[in-house]
Coordinates of C-alpha atoms and ligand atoms in Angstrom, one line a residue:
M524 CA -13.3 52.2 25.0
T525 CA -14.5 51.1 21.6
Q526 CA -12.5 51.3 18.4
V527 CA -13.9 50.8 15.0
D528 CA -13.0 51.9 11.5
Y529 CA -15.8 54.4 10.9
I530 CA -18.0 56.3 13.3
I531 CA -21.1 57.9 11.8
V532 CA -22.8 60.5 13.8
G533 CA -26.6 60.6 13.2
A534 CA -28.9 57.9 11.8
G535 CA -30.9 60.3 9.6
S536 CA -31.6 60.4 5.9
A537 CA -27.8 60.4 5.1
G538 CA -26.6 58.5 8.1
C539 CA -28.6 55.3 7.4
V540 CA -27.4 55.2 3.8
L541 CA -23.8 55.7 5.0
A542 CA -24.2 52.9 7.6
N543 CA -25.4 50.5 4.9
R544 CA -22.8 51.3 2.3
L545 CA -19.8 51.5 4.6
S546 CA -20.6 48.2 6.3
Q547 CA -21.2 46.3 3.0
D548 CA -17.5 45.1 3.2
P549 CA -17.4 42.8 6.2
R550 CA -13.8 44.0 6.9
N551 CA -15.1 47.5 7.8
H552 CA -16.2 47.9 11.4
V553 CA -18.8 50.7 11.6
L554 CA -20.5 52.3 14.5
L555 CA -23.6 54.5 14.0
L556 CA -24.5 56.8 16.8
E557 CA -28.0 58.2 17.1
A558 CA -29.2 60.7 19.7
G559 CA -32.8 59.6 19.4
G560 CA -34.4 56.1 19.8
S561 CA -36.3 53.4 18.0
D562 CA -38.5 54.2 15.1
R563 CA -40.9 51.2 15.8
S564 CA -43.9 53.3 16.4
P565 CA -47.1 53.4 14.3
A566 CA -46.8 57.2 14.4
I567 CA -43.7 56.8 12.3
Q568 CA -44.5 53.8 10.2
V569 CA -48.0 54.7 9.2
P570 CA -47.5 57.4 6.6
L571 CA -50.0 60.0 7.9
G572 CA -48.6 59.5 11.4
Y573 CA -46.4 62.5 10.7
G574 CA -49.3 64.6 12.0
L575 CA -48.3 63.1 15.4
T576 CA -44.5 63.2 15.3
F577 CA -44.5 66.8 13.9
S578 CA -44.3 68.2 17.5
D579 CA -43.5 65.1 19.6
P580 CA -40.3 65.7 21.6
K581 CA -39.9 61.9 21.8
Y582 CA -39.0 61.9 18.1
N583 CA -38.2 65.5 17.3
W584 CA -35.5 68.1 18.3
M585 CA -38.3 70.8 18.1
Y586 CA -36.1 73.8 17.2
H587 CA -37.3 77.4 17.2
T588 CA -35.6 80.1 15.1
E589 CA -34.7 83.5 16.3
P590 CA -37.4 86.2 15.6
D591 CA -36.9 87.3 11.9
P592 CA -37.7 90.9 11.0
A593 CA -38.8 89.7 7.6
L594 CA -41.5 87.5 9.2
A595 CA -43.0 90.3 11.4
Q596 CA -40.5 89.4 14.1
R597 CA -41.9 85.9 14.5
S598 CA -39.9 82.9 15.7
A599 CA -40.6 79.9 13.6
Y600 CA -41.0 76.3 14.7
W601 CA -38.5 73.9 13.0
P602 CA -39.1 70.2 13.5
R603 CA -36.1 67.9 12.9
G604 CA -36.2 64.1 13.3
K605 CA -34.5 62.7 16.5
V606 CA -35.0 59.0 15.9
L607 CA -33.6 56.2 13.7
G608 CA -34.2 57.6 10.2
G609 CA -33.9 61.2 11.4
S610 CA -36.1 63.6 9.5
S611 CA -36.9 60.9 6.9
S612 CA -38.9 59.2 9.8
I613 CA -41.1 62.4 10.4
N614 CA -41.2 64.0 6.9
A615 CA -44.0 64.3 4.4
M616 CA -42.3 61.6 2.2
V617 CA -42.5 63.5 -1.1
Y618 CA -39.8 62.3 -3.5
V619 CA -38.4 65.1 -5.6
R620 CA -34.8 65.2 -6.8
G621 CA -34.8 68.8 -7.9
Q622 CA -33.8 70.3 -11.2
A623 CA -30.9 69.2 -13.3
G624 CA -29.6 72.8 -13.2
D625 CA -29.4 72.7 -9.4
F626 CA -26.6 70.2 -9.5
D627 CA -24.9 71.9 -12.4
D628 CA -24.9 75.0 -10.2
W629 CA -23.2 73.0 -7.5
R630 CA -20.5 71.9 -9.9
D631 CA -20.1 75.4 -11.4
A632 CA -19.6 76.8 -7.9
G633 CA -16.2 74.9 -7.8
N634 CA -17.3 71.3 -6.9
P635 CA -16.1 68.9 -9.6
G636 CA -18.1 65.7 -9.9
W637 CA -21.4 67.1 -8.6
G638 CA -23.1 68.1 -12.0
W639 CA -26.4 66.5 -13.0
D640 CA -24.9 63.8 -15.2
E641 CA -22.6 62.8 -12.4
V642 CA -25.1 62.6 -9.7
L643 CA -27.9 60.9 -11.6
P644 CA -26.3 57.5 -11.3
Y645 CA -26.4 57.9 -7.5
F646 CA -30.1 58.9 -7.5
K647 CA -30.8 55.7 -9.5
K648 CA -28.5 53.5 -7.3
S649 CA -30.8 54.0 -4.3
E650 CA -34.0 53.7 -6.1
D651 CA -36.5 50.9 -6.3
H652 CA -39.0 52.7 -8.4
V653 CA -42.4 51.3 -8.8
W654 CA -42.2 51.9 -12.6
G655 CA -39.0 49.8 -12.9
A656 CA -35.7 50.7 -14.4
S657 CA -35.5 53.4 -17.2
K658 CA -33.3 56.2 -18.4
H659 CA -34.4 58.2 -15.4
H660 CA -35.1 55.6 -12.7
G661 CA -33.5 52.8 -10.9
A662 CA -35.0 49.5 -9.8
G663 CA -33.8 47.0 -7.2
G664 CA -32.2 49.7 -5.0
E665 CA -33.0 49.9 -1.3
M666 CA -35.5 52.8 -1.3
R667 CA -39.0 52.4 -2.7
V668 CA -40.4 55.3 -4.7
S669 CA -44.2 54.9 -5.3
E670 CA -46.9 56.7 -7.3
F671 CA -50.5 57.2 -6.1
S672 CA -52.4 58.3 -9.2
K673 CA -55.3 55.9 -8.4
Q674 CA -55.4 56.7 -4.7
V675 CA -55.1 60.5 -4.4
H676 CA -58.1 62.6 -3.6
P677 CA -60.1 63.5 -6.8
L678 CA -59.5 67.2 -6.2
C679 CA -55.9 66.6 -7.1
H680 CA -56.9 65.9 -10.7
T681 CA -59.0 69.0 -10.7
F682 CA -55.9 71.0 -9.7
I683 CA -53.9 69.4 -12.5
E684 CA -56.6 70.2 -15.1
T685 CA -56.5 73.8 -13.8
G686 CA -52.8 74.0 -14.2
A687 CA -53.2 72.7 -17.8
A688 CA -55.8 75.5 -18.3
L689 CA -53.2 78.0 -17.2
G690 CA -50.9 76.6 -19.9
W691 CA -48.6 74.4 -17.8
Q692 CA -47.5 71.1 -19.1
K693 CA -49.0 68.1 -17.3
T694 CA -46.1 65.9 -16.2
E695 CA -46.3 62.2 -15.3
D696 CA -43.0 62.3 -13.6
F697 CA -41.3 65.3 -11.9
N698 CA -38.2 63.1 -11.6
G699 CA -38.1 62.2 -15.3
E700 CA -38.1 64.0 -18.6
H701 CA -40.3 66.9 -17.4
A702 CA -39.4 68.3 -14.0
E703 CA -41.4 71.4 -15.0
G704 CA -45.1 71.4 -15.0
V705 CA -48.1 70.2 -13.0
G706 CA -48.7 66.7 -11.6
L707 CA -48.7 64.3 -8.7
W708 CA -45.9 63.8 -6.3
Q709 CA -44.1 60.5 -6.0
M710 CA -43.6 59.3 -2.4
N711 CA -41.3 57.3 -0.3
I712 CA -43.9 54.7 0.7
R713 CA -43.7 50.9 0.4
D714 CA -47.0 49.0 0.5
G715 CA -48.6 51.6 2.8
I716 CA -45.5 51.9 5.1
R717 CA -43.2 54.9 5.3
E718 CA -40.0 54.2 3.4
S719 CA -37.7 56.1 5.8
T720 CA -34.0 55.6 5.2
S721 CA -34.1 53.5 8.4
N722 CA -36.5 51.1 6.9
A723 CA -34.9 51.2 3.5
F724 CA -31.2 51.1 4.3
L725 CA -30.5 50.6 7.9
R726 CA -32.8 47.7 8.9
P727 CA -31.4 45.3 6.3
A728 CA -27.8 46.3 7.2
M729 CA -28.4 45.8 11.0
K730 CA -28.1 42.1 10.4
R731 CA -24.4 42.5 9.7
A732 CA -22.0 41.7 12.5
N733 CA -19.7 44.5 11.5
L734 CA -22.3 47.3 12.0
R735 CA -23.2 48.5 15.5
V736 CA -26.1 50.9 16.0
Q737 CA -26.2 52.8 19.3
T738 CA -29.4 54.7 20.0
H739 CA -29.8 57.4 22.8
A740 CA -26.2 58.3 22.1
Q741 CA -25.7 62.0 21.6
V742 CA -22.2 62.9 20.4
T743 CA -21.0 66.0 22.2
R744 CA -17.6 66.6 20.6
V745 CA -15.2 65.2 17.9
L746 CA -11.9 64.3 19.4
F747 CA -8.6 65.2 17.7
E748 CA -4.9 64.2 17.8
G749 CA -3.3 67.3 16.3
Q750 CA -5.5 68.0 13.3
R751 CA -6.7 64.4 12.8
A752 CA -10.1 63.4 14.1
I753 CA -9.7 60.2 16.0
G754 CA -13.1 59.7 17.6
V755 CA -16.0 61.2 19.5
E756 CA -17.1 62.0 23.0
C757 CA -20.7 60.8 23.4
L758 CA -23.4 60.8 26.1
V759 CA -24.9 57.3 26.1
D760 CA -28.0 57.2 28.4
G761 CA -26.5 60.0 30.4
S762 CA -22.9 58.7 30.8
T763 CA -19.9 60.0 28.9
Q764 CA -18.1 57.5 26.6
I765 CA -15.0 57.9 24.4
L766 CA -15.3 56.1 21.1
K767 CA -12.5 55.9 18.6
A768 CA -12.3 55.6 14.8
R769 CA -9.3 54.2 13.0
K770 CA -10.2 55.6 9.7
E771 CA -12.8 58.4 9.8
V772 CA -15.5 60.2 11.7
V773 CA -18.4 61.1 9.5
L774 CA -20.9 63.8 10.7
A775 CA -24.4 63.2 9.4
G776 CA -26.3 65.2 12.1
G777 CA -28.2 67.3 9.6
A778 CA -28.1 71.0 8.8
I779 CA -28.6 72.2 12.4
N780 CA -26.6 69.7 14.4
S781 CA -23.6 69.1 12.1
P782 CA -22.4 72.7 12.3
Q783 CA -23.2 72.8 16.0
L784 CA -21.0 69.7 16.5
L785 CA -18.2 71.2 14.6
Q786 CA -18.3 74.4 16.5
L787 CA -18.4 72.5 19.9
S788 CA -15.3 70.6 18.6
G789 CA -13.3 73.8 18.0
V790 CA -13.9 73.9 14.2
G791 CA -15.6 77.1 13.2
D792 CA -15.2 80.8 13.3
G793 CA -12.3 81.5 15.6
A794 CA -13.6 84.6 17.2
L795 CA -17.0 83.0 18.0
L796 CA -15.3 79.9 19.6
Q797 CA -12.8 82.0 21.6
G798 CA -15.6 84.1 22.9
L799 CA -17.3 81.0 24.3
G800 CA -14.0 79.6 25.8
I801 CA -13.7 76.7 23.2
P802 CA -10.1 76.1 22.1
V803 CA -9.8 76.7 18.3
R804 CA -8.8 73.6 16.4
Q805 CA -9.4 75.0 13.0
H806 CA -10.6 78.4 12.1
L807 CA -13.3 77.9 9.4
A808 CA -15.5 81.0 9.1
G809 CA -18.1 79.2 7.0
V810 CA -19.3 76.7 9.7
G811 CA -22.9 77.4 10.4
Q812 CA -23.1 80.2 7.8
G813 CA -25.0 80.0 4.5
L814 CA -28.2 78.5 6.0
Q815 CA -30.9 78.1 3.3
D816 CA -34.5 76.9 3.5
H817 CA -37.7 77.1 1.6
L818 CA -40.2 79.7 2.9
C819 CA -43.8 78.8 2.1
V820 CA -47.3 80.3 2.5
S821 CA -50.6 78.6 2.2
Y822 CA -53.9 80.0 0.8
F823 CA -56.9 78.2 2.2
F824 CA -60.1 77.9 0.2
K825 CA -63.5 76.6 1.4
S826 CA -64.8 74.0 -1.0
K827 CA -68.2 73.2 -2.4
V828 CA -67.2 69.6 -2.6
R829 CA -65.9 67.1 0.0
T830 CA -62.2 67.3 0.9
L831 CA -60.1 65.2 3.2
N832 CA -61.3 67.4 6.0
N833 CA -64.7 65.6 5.7
D834 CA -62.9 62.3 6.0
L835 CA -60.4 63.1 8.8
Y836 CA -62.1 65.7 11.0
P837 CA -65.1 63.8 12.4
L838 CA -64.4 60.9 14.8
H839 CA -66.3 58.4 12.7
G840 CA -64.2 59.5 9.7
K841 CA -61.0 58.9 11.6
L842 CA -62.2 55.5 12.6
K843 CA -63.2 54.7 9.0
A844 CA -59.8 55.8 7.8
G845 CA -58.1 53.6 10.5
I846 CA -60.1 50.5 9.5
Q847 CA -59.4 51.1 5.8
Y848 CA -55.7 51.3 6.6
L849 CA -55.7 48.2 8.9
L850 CA -57.6 46.2 6.3
G851 CA -55.5 47.0 3.2
R852 CA -52.9 49.7 4.1
R853 CA -54.8 52.1 1.9
G854 CA -56.8 55.3 2.2
P855 CA -55.8 58.7 3.6
L856 CA -53.6 57.2 6.3
G857 CA -51.5 55.4 3.8
M858 CA -50.1 58.4 2.0
S859 CA -49.0 62.0 2.4
V860 CA -51.6 64.8 2.3
N861 CA -49.2 66.6 0.0
Q862 CA -50.4 64.9 -3.1
A863 CA -50.2 67.2 -6.1
G864 CA -48.2 70.2 -7.1
A865 CA -46.2 72.0 -9.8
F866 CA -42.9 73.6 -10.7
V867 CA -43.6 76.7 -12.8
R868 CA -42.1 80.0 -13.8
S869 CA -43.7 83.2 -12.6
R870 CA -42.3 85.3 -15.4
A871 CA -41.7 84.5 -19.0
D872 CA -38.1 85.6 -19.1
L873 CA -37.0 82.9 -16.6
T874 CA -35.1 79.9 -18.0
R875 CA -36.1 77.5 -15.1
P876 CA -39.1 77.2 -12.8
N877 CA -38.8 79.5 -9.8
L878 CA -41.9 78.5 -7.9
H879 CA -42.8 75.1 -6.2
L880 CA -46.5 74.8 -5.7
Y881 CA -48.3 72.3 -3.4
F882 CA -51.9 71.2 -3.5
N883 CA -53.3 69.5 -0.4
P884 CA -56.9 68.4 -0.4
I885 CA -57.1 69.2 3.3
S886 CA -56.7 72.4 5.4
Y887 CA -55.3 73.3 8.8
S888 CA -56.1 77.0 8.9
G889 CA -56.9 77.2 12.6
D890 CA -54.3 74.7 13.8
A891 CA -51.8 75.8 16.4
I892 CA -48.8 73.6 16.9
K893 CA -48.8 72.0 20.4
P894 CA -46.3 69.5 21.6
G895 CA -47.5 65.9 21.4
R896 CA -50.8 66.8 19.8
M897 CA -52.0 65.5 16.4
R898 CA -52.5 68.3 13.8
S899 CA -56.3 68.7 13.3
P900 CA -58.0 69.4 10.0
D901 CA -60.6 72.2 9.8
P902 CA -64.2 71.2 10.6
F903 CA -65.5 72.3 7.1
P904 CA -64.6 71.2 3.6
A905 CA -61.5 73.1 2.4
F906 CA -58.2 72.7 0.6
L907 CA -54.9 74.6 0.5
I908 CA -52.6 75.7 -2.2
S909 CA -49.1 76.8 -1.1
F910 CA -45.9 77.8 -2.7
N911 CA -42.3 78.4 -2.0
T912 CA -39.6 79.9 -4.2
C913 CA -37.3 77.3 -5.6
R914 CA -34.0 78.9 -5.2
P915 CA -34.0 81.6 -2.5
T916 CA -30.9 83.7 -2.3
S917 CA -31.2 84.9 1.3
R918 CA -29.0 83.1 3.8
G919 CA -29.1 82.7 7.6
S920 CA -26.9 81.0 10.1
V921 CA -26.6 78.4 12.9
Q922 CA -24.4 79.3 15.8
I923 CA -23.8 77.7 19.2
Q924 CA -24.5 80.1 22.2
S925 CA -22.4 78.2 24.8
S926 CA -19.9 75.4 25.1
N927 CA -22.7 73.2 26.5
P928 CA -23.5 70.6 23.9
L929 CA -27.0 70.2 25.3
S930 CA -28.0 73.8 24.8
K931 CA -29.8 74.5 21.5
P932 CA -27.9 76.6 18.9
L933 CA -29.2 80.0 17.6
I934 CA -30.9 79.7 14.2
R935 CA -31.1 82.9 12.3
T936 CA -33.1 82.7 9.1
N937 CA -32.6 86.1 7.6
F938 CA -35.3 85.5 5.1
L939 CA -36.3 87.9 2.3
T940 CA -33.1 90.0 2.4
T941 CA -32.7 90.1 -1.4
E942 CA -34.8 91.9 -4.1
Q943 CA -35.0 88.6 -6.0
D944 CA -36.6 86.8 -3.0
L945 CA -39.1 89.6 -2.4
R946 CA -40.1 89.6 -6.1
D947 CA -40.5 85.9 -6.3
V948 CA -42.6 85.8 -3.1
F949 CA -45.0 88.5 -4.4
E950 CA -45.4 86.8 -7.7
G951 CA -46.0 83.4 -6.1
S952 CA -48.7 84.8 -3.8
Q953 CA -50.5 86.3 -6.7
L954 CA -50.4 83.1 -8.6
L955 CA -52.1 81.1 -5.9
R956 CA -55.2 83.3 -6.3
R957 CA -55.0 83.0 -10.1
I958 CA -55.1 79.2 -9.8
A959 CA -58.1 79.3 -7.5
A960 CA -59.9 81.7 -9.9
T961 CA -59.3 79.4 -12.9
R962 CA -61.7 76.6 -13.9
P963 CA -62.2 73.8 -13.2
L964 CA -60.9 74.5 -9.7
A965 CA -62.8 77.8 -9.6
D966 CA -66.0 75.8 -9.9
V967 CA -65.5 74.1 -6.5
V968 CA -64.2 77.1 -4.6
A969 CA -66.8 78.4 -2.2
C970 CA -64.7 81.3 -1.0
E971 CA -61.1 82.2 -0.1
H972 CA -61.0 81.4 3.7
M973 CA -57.4 82.7 4.4
P974 CA -56.0 85.2 4.0
G975 CA -59.4 86.4 2.7
P976 CA -60.7 89.2 0.5
Q977 CA -59.5 92.0 2.8
V978 CA -55.9 91.3 1.6
Q979 CA -55.8 93.0 -1.8
T980 CA -53.0 95.6 -2.4
P981 CA -49.4 94.5 -3.0
E982 CA -48.5 95.9 0.5
Q983 CA -51.3 93.8 2.1
V984 CA -50.2 90.7 0.2
M985 CA -46.6 91.1 1.4
Q986 CA -47.7 91.9 4.9
D987 CA -49.8 88.7 5.0
F988 CA -46.9 86.7 3.7
R989 CA -44.7 88.1 6.5
Q990 CA -47.3 87.3 9.1
R991 CA -48.1 83.7 8.0
A992 CA -45.2 82.2 6.0
G993 CA -43.3 79.3 7.4
S994 CA -40.6 76.8 6.7
V995 CA -41.2 73.6 4.7
Y996 CA -38.3 72.2 6.7
H997 CA -35.6 72.1 4.0
A998 CA -32.8 73.5 6.1
S999 CA -29.4 73.0 4.4
C1000 CA -26.1 74.6 3.3
T1001 CA -24.6 75.2 6.8
C1002 CA -21.4 73.2 6.1
A1003 CA -21.3 74.0 2.5
M1004 CA -19.1 72.3 0.0
G1005 CA -16.6 74.4 -1.9
A1006 CA -13.0 74.8 -2.8
S1007 CA -12.1 77.8 -0.6
P1008 CA -11.7 77.3 3.2
A1009 CA -12.4 81.0 3.5
S1010 CA -16.1 80.4 2.9
A1011 CA -16.7 76.6 2.4
V1012 CA -16.6 74.0 5.2
V1013 CA -15.9 70.8 3.2
D1014 CA -14.2 70.2 -0.1
A1015 CA -15.8 68.4 -3.1
R1016 CA -15.0 65.1 -1.5
L1017 CA -16.8 66.2 1.6
R1018 CA -13.7 66.4 3.8
V1019 CA -13.7 69.2 6.4
H1020 CA -11.1 71.7 5.3
G1021 CA -7.9 72.0 7.4
V1022 CA -8.3 68.7 9.3
Q1023 CA -8.0 65.1 8.5
G1024 CA -10.2 62.1 9.1
L1025 CA -13.4 64.1 9.3
R1026 CA -16.2 64.5 6.8
V1027 CA -19.7 66.0 6.8
I1028 CA -22.2 64.0 4.7
D1029 CA -25.8 65.3 5.0
A1030 CA -28.0 68.2 3.8
S1031 CA -25.6 70.7 5.4
V1032 CA -23.1 70.2 2.6
F1033 CA -25.4 71.5 -0.2
P1034 CA -23.8 74.6 -1.7
F1035 CA -27.3 75.9 -2.6
V1036 CA -30.6 74.5 -1.6
T1037 CA -32.1 72.4 -4.4
S1038 CA -35.3 73.6 -6.1
G1039 CA -37.5 71.0 -4.6
N1040 CA -37.8 68.8 -1.4
T1041 CA -34.5 67.9 0.1
N1042 CA -34.7 64.2 1.2
A1043 CA -33.9 62.6 -2.2
P1044 CA -30.9 64.9 -2.8
T1045 CA -29.6 64.1 0.7
V1046 CA -29.8 60.4 0.0
M1047 CA -27.9 61.0 -3.2
V1048 CA -25.2 63.0 -1.3
A1049 CA -24.8 60.1 1.1
E1050 CA -24.6 57.6 -1.7
K1051 CA -21.8 59.6 -3.4
G1052 CA -20.2 60.5 -0.1
A1053 CA -20.0 56.8 0.9
D1054 CA -18.3 56.0 -2.4
M1055 CA -15.7 58.7 -1.7
V1056 CA -15.0 57.4 1.8
L1057 CA -14.5 53.9 0.5
Q1058 CA -12.4 55.0 -2.5
D1059 CA -10.1 57.1 -0.2
H1060 CA -9.5 54.0 2.0
A1061 CA -9.3 51.4 -0.7
Ligands
LIG447 C1 -41.6 67.8 9.1 C2 -40.7 67.6 7.9 C3 -41.3 67.4 6.6 C4 -40.4 67.2 5.5 N1 -41.0 66.8 4.3 C5 -40.2 66.4 3.3 C6 -40.7 65.8 2.1 O1 -41.9 65.6 2.0 N2 -39.8 65.4 1.2 C7 -38.5 65.7 1.2 O2 -37.8 65.4 0.3 N3 -38.0 66.3 2.3 C8 -38.8 66.6 3.4 N4 -38.2 67.2 4.5 C9 -36.8 67.4 4.5 C10 -35.9 66.2 4.6 O3 -36.6 65.2 5.4 C11 -34.5 66.6 5.2 O4 -33.9 67.5 4.3 C12 -33.6 65.4 5.3 O5 -34.2 64.4 6.1 C13 -32.3 65.8 5.9 O6 -31.5 64.7 6.1 P1 -30.1 64.8 7.0 O7 -29.5 63.4 6.9 O8 -29.3 65.9 6.6 O9 -30.6 65.1 8.5 P2 -31.6 64.2 9.4 O10 -32.5 63.3 8.6 O11 -32.4 65.2 10.2 O12 -30.7 63.4 10.3 C14 -29.8 63.8 11.3 C15 -29.8 62.7 12.4 O13 -28.7 63.0 13.2 C16 -29.1 62.8 14.6 N5 -28.2 63.6 15.4 C17 -28.1 65.0 15.3 N6 -27.1 65.4 16.2 C18 -26.6 64.3 16.8 C19 -25.6 64.1 17.8 N7 -24.9 65.1 18.3 N8 -25.3 62.8 18.1 C20 -26.0 61.8 17.6 N9 -27.0 61.9 16.7 C21 -27.3 63.1 16.3 C22 -30.5 63.3 14.6 O14 -31.2 62.8 15.7 C23 -31.0 62.7 13.3 O15 -31.5 61.4 13.5 C24 -39.0 67.4 5.6 C25 -38.5 67.6 6.9 C26 -39.3 67.7 8.0 C27 -38.7 68.0 9.3

């Protein structure tokens, strides 16, 4: 049996940050347990490799949601990273913190210390921004944030000019003074290599003698003495091990697996657990409830000019891109295809942007997701414009269906169950067409390829949305932070209500999903959470 000070479950976006910070003091002995394996594969390290890992069971939990009536009874595919770096090793690398108001909302929901002014220093702490230190950015931190204005596809600039023609402010920095407007995304990429949290935070810390990282180790249960968490039960390469923590167990398994693990450990809705024969350690009705995500639809436009499809569909194009990358770590393989976008308001009476737009100079309109297969661009020049609503109000759930830790939990998305969500989705869909019909982008549009001109009436637009919309993989809020154990799972110091020695620190503790992508806010939560752990044991 092993005994350490801290056990961290999951080496994902949050877990790698936690492992680094908690092991900075050589007196702390830290064990990081990760169900997946090594991230030393070109599919992970080469930025555009995420087309390969997107549906590769070697690196991916590959969840499927329950059929959702709002999405024409479709079950959606939800990739989640199962590898060192977690989802930061398979994501699209876009670095967006969210809107200042997102975090003020967290604070105002009963979570002191989580307002924008209080979380900004933690965003900056992690950061090694390519522009150096400023009021908004940090330099010298572990995680590189880069900009690609000289490398993005030229059509991105056409998209930005079109946004300006629609009256949107051009922004140089979505993470600076102007979070609203149209511009280019910053990315977690360092010198042409994916800047996962594994590369940024874990690898340097692995040199420390007081940090042990165990891969292929799936935690199956948290162990308790009375109400105190004292360790975990874990399957390591198929055999069960008991691992003990003197100070704390920290769950960082992500928005699907952290609530699953709590439920397997007897922390969750009492009636659910009893029904599955799991002894109830602590009744907490909120575990697995409150699931939020961003639901997105893409409109595809055939283009009169070359797009990345021309570069990446033909074999000779793929070879050229490969050589370009090998010679200088540049070109389309060295960055995300998600290159430009916008945060805008769909109605004049709104005080904050409610739509998140993406412009990709590539299209995958005919691409079905098949395990282990690279996503393939369309064989004709085309691009896509997508959107999701920033702050959806519908909420779903994650629930175990048996006491078997190896069986996948039920994910119910419950999308589009509020009037606000329906209205935002309709307005967003209309806006995509308005953009494509505005010059200069209109000049390069050959035709709308999908959904196509047959979709016209509001009913048809909504029906199309229900038939085609999908996740942008921002699952969160399933172990939400809040003061009341009646609805929340952790308190504002991320301690699980009703037990001791146990925290959750990952995207599941968000009280509301942030307005943008969720990796940067997860890293911030881990930075702040690590400080809280260390303060409480000082
Ligand atoms: C395909 C995709 C694209 C995305 N694109 C972007 C983007 O461009 N920008 C952005 O900001 N966000 C993006 N996201 C979202 C972002 O990556 C996630 O919100 C973030 O990584 C969540 O971090 P986490 O620490 O909560 O969970 P994860 O990073 O998923 O980490 C959880 C870790 O815990 C491990 N684990 C789980 N259960 C156990 C267990 N029982 N025992 C041991 N280990 C366990 C998992 O294997 C995993 O490594 C994307 C996500 C995906 C999937």
